[in-house]
XYZ file of C-alpha atoms in Angstrom:
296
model
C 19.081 -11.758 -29.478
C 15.555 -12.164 -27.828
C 13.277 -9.242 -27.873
C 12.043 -8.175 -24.362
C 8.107 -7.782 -24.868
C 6.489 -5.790 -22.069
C 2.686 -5.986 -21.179
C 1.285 -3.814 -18.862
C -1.464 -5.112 -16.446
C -2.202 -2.497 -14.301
C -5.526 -1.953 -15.444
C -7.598 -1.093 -18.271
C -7.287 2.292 -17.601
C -4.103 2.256 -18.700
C -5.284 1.821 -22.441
C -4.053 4.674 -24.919
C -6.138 5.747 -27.803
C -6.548 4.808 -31.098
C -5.777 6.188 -34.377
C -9.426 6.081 -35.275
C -10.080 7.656 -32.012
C -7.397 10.796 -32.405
C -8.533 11.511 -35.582
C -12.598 11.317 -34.977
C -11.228 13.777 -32.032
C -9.332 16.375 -34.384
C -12.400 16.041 -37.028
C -14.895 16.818 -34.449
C -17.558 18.810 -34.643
C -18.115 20.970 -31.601
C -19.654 24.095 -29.661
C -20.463 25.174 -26.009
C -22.252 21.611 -24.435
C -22.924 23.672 -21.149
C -25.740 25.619 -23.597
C -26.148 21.895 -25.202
C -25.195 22.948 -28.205
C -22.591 20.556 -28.895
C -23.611 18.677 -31.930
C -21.114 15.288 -31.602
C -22.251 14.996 -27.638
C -25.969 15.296 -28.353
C -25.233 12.790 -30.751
C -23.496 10.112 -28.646
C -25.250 10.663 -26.053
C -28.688 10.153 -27.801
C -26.886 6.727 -29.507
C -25.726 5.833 -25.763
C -29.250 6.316 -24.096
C -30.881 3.857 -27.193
C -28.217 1.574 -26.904
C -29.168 1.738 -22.894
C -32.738 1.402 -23.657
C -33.798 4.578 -21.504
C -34.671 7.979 -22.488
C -31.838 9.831 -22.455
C -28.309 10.238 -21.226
C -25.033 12.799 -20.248
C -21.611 12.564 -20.431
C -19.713 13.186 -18.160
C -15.705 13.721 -17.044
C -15.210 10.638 -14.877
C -17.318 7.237 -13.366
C -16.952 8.731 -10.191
C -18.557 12.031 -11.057
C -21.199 9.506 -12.921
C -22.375 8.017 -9.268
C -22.141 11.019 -7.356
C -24.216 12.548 -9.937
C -26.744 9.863 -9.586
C -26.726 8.975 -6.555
C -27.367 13.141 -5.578
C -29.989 12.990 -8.124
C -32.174 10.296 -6.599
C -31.466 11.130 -3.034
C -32.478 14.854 -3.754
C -33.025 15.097 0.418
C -30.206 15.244 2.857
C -30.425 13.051 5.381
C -31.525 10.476 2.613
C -30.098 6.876 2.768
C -28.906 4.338 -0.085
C -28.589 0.465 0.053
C -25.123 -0.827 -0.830
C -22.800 -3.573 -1.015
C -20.381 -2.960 1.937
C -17.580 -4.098 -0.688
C -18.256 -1.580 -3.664
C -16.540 1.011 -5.693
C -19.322 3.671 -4.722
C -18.605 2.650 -0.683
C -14.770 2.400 -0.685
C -12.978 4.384 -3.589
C -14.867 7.480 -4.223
C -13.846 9.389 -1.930
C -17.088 9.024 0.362
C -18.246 11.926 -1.717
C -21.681 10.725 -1.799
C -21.936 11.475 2.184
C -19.191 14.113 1.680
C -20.702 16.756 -0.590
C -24.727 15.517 -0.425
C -25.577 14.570 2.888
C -26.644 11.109 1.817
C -26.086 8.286 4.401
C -24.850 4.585 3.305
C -26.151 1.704 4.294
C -24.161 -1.022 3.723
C -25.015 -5.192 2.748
C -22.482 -7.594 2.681
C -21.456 -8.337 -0.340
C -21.212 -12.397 -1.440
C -18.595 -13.243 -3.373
C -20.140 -13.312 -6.529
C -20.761 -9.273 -6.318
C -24.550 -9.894 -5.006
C -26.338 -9.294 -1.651
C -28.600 -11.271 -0.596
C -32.122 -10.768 -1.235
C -33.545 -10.744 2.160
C -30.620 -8.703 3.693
C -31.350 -5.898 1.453
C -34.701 -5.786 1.905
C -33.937 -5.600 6.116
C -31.710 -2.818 5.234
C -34.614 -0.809 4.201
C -35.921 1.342 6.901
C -39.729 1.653 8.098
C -41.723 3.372 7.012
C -42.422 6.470 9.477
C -39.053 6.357 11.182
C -37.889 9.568 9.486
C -38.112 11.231 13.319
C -34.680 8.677 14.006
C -34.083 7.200 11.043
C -32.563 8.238 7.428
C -35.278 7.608 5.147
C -33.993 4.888 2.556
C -34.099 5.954 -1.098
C -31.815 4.271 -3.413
C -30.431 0.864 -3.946
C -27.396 0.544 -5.652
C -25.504 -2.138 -7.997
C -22.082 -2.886 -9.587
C -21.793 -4.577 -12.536
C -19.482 -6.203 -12.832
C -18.415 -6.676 -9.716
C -14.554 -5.417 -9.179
C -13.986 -6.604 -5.668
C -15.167 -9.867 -6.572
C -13.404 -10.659 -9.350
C -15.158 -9.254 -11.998
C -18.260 -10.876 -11.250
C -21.209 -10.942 -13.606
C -24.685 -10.097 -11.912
C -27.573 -11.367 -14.208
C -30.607 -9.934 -15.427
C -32.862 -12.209 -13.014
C -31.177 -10.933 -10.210
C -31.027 -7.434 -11.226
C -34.348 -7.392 -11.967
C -35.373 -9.410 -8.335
C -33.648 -5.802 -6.853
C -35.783 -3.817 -9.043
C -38.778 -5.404 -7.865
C -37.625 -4.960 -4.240
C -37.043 -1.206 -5.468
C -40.419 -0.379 -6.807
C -42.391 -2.067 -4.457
C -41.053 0.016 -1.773
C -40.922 3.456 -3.834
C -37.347 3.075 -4.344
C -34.902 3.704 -7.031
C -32.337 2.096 -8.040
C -28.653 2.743 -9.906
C -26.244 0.083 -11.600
C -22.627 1.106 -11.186
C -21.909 -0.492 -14.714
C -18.686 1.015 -15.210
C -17.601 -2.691 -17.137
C -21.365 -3.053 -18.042
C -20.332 -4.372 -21.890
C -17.996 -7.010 -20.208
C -21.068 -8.122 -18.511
C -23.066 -8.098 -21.295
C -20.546 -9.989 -23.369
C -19.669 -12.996 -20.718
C -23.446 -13.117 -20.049
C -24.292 -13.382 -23.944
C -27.437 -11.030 -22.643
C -28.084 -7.607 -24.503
C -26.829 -4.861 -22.787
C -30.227 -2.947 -22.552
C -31.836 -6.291 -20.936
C -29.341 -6.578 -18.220
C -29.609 -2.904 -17.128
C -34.028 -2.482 -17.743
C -34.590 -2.544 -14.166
C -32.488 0.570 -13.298
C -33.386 4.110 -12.917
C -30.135 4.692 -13.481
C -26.889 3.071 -15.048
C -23.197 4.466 -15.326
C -21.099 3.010 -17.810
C -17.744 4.116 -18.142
C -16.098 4.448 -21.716
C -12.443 4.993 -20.633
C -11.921 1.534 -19.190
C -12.639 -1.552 -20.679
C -13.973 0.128 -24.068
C -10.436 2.352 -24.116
C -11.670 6.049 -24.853
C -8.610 8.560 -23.097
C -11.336 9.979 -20.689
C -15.260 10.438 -19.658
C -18.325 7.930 -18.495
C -21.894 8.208 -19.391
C -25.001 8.012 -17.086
C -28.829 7.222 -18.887
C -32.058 7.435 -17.194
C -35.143 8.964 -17.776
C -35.558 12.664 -19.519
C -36.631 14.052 -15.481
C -33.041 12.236 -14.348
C -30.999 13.629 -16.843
C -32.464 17.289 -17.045
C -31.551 16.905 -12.753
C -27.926 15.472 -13.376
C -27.090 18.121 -15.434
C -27.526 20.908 -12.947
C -25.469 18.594 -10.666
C -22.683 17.673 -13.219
C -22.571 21.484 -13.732
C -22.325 22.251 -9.771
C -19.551 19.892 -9.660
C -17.326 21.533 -12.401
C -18.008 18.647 -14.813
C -19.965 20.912 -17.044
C -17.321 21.203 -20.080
C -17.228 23.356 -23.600
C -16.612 21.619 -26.237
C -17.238 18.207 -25.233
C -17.661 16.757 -28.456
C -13.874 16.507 -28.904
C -13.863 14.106 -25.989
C -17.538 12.379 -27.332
C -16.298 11.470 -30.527
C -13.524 9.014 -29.176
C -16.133 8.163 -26.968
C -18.175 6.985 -30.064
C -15.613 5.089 -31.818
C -14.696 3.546 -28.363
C -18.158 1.909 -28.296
C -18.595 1.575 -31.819
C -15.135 -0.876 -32.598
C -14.408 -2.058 -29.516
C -17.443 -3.918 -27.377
C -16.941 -6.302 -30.098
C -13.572 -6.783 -29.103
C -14.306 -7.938 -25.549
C -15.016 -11.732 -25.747
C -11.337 -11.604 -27.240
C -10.117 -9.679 -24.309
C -11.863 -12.117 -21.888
C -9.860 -14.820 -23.378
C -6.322 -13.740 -23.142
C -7.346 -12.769 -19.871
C -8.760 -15.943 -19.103
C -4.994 -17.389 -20.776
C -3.180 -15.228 -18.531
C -5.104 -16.427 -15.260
C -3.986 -19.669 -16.488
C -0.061 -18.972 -16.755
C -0.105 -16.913 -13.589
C -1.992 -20.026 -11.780
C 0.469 -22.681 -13.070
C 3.646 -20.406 -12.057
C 2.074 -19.997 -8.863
C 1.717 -23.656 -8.445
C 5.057 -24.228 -9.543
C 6.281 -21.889 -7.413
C 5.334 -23.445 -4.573
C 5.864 -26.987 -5.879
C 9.476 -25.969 -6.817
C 12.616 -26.526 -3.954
C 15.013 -23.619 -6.033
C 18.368 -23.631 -4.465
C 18.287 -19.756 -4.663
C 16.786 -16.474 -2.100
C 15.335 -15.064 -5.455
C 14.592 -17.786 -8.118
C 14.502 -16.639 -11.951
C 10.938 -17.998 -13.141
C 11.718 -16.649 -16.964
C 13.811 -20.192 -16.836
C 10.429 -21.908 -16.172
């Protein structure tokens, strides 16, 4: 009799924990991280801002929470105004709470489809200087990487960096939504720390891809951080004892970015099948309302 196999491709947030994980969680080492005094998230979160290559870094509950945060952070000002890709995760799935709950005003680029916007278009998106009597006054710039509306799409470190330039030059900052950061890093073959140097800010989120049960992690400088803290604890993310969630964090990052390139392959293998049924599908003249492709 065959065995039925299930596989479930909903995302990978649907990934449960490991054993390593659960029992790093149960042998943590914790206290009250509100007073930053919990030992295991001081710890991963000094590994995650090295790792980064900026100063420092927070967790926090959720990759949304990790761009509001950020986002609020830079654009300090309401009435403030931030450059984005008119098909990103910040601009169409959370919640609009960047305009919501901090007055900040979006400004959006079209978006290619390889997750970029073009050069020129962002820098027309930037508003005069001396406008502020009519205009928001332009502030941020903001990234994905990868890219989830396009595919997954990689941006590299020359065009990050092109951004970066546009940034500083006109006393901007600028954030990488890198919740799938180490997949870039992987399919790139480019350091992690390289491909985010330009940014003020990154978000990388450890309960996707990297298959912790819950929380992100945004890294910046010392001044960012010691800002998205009073924010993170203004929106309720400010948790006890944190390190119980940190230390599945940790073992996320430590065993499993190196299991990436593998998951890019069998995801690469299932493209493939799902093409070639699709093509047979279509190829196919099935005598039936609802033909059985298991027979294929």
């Amino acid at each position: 009799m065959a065995t039925k196999v299930v596989v479930d491709l909903r995302s990978d947030t649907v990934t449960k924990p490991s054993e390593a994980m659960r029992a790093s969680m149960a042998a943590a080492d914790v206290d009250d991280d509100v007073r930053g005094a919990d030992p295991t998230a001081r710890r991963f979160q000094e590994e995650m801002a090295a790792l980064m290559g900026k100063e420092a870094a927070l967790f926090v509950p959720s990759g949304t929470m990790g761009n509001l945060v950020s986002v609020l952070a830079h654009c300090d000002v309401r009435g403030s105004e931030v450059i984005l890709g008119d098909d990103s995760h910040i601009h169409l799935y959370e919640n609009g709470g960047i305009s919501t709950l901090g007055g900040v005003h979006p400004k959006t680029v079209r978006n290619n489809s390889d997750g970029t916007m073009d050069i020129d278009s962002i820098v027309a998106a930037i508003r005069p200087p001396g406008g502020g009597l009519y205009y928001p006054t332009t502030r941020l710039i903001c990234l994905e990487n990868t890219h989830g509306n396009s595919g997954g799409k990689c941006l590299s470190a020359e065009y990050t960096e092109k951004v970066g330039e546009i940034a500083k030059s006109h006393g901007l900052k600028l954030h990488i939504d890198g919740a799938r950061i180490f997949n870039a890093s992987v399919a790139l073959g480019v350091p992690v720390d390289r491909l985010v140097r330009a940014a003020d800010s990154v978000s990388v989120c450890i309960s996707k891809g990297l298959g912790a049960p819950v929380g992100s992690v945004i890294v910046g400088s010392k001044a960012f951080i010691d800002k998205a803290k009073i924010l993170r604890k203004t929106l309720g993310g400010g948790m006890r004892q944190v390190g119980v969630l940190c230390a599945a964090a940790h073992v996320a990052v430590r065993d499993n970015v190196g299991k990436l390139a593998d998951d890019h392959r069998k995801a690469k293998a299932l493209a493939g099948i799902f093409f070639l049924l699709k093509k047979l599908r279509s190829e196919l003249v099935i005598p039936c309302s609802r033909p059985d492709f298991s027979l294929l």
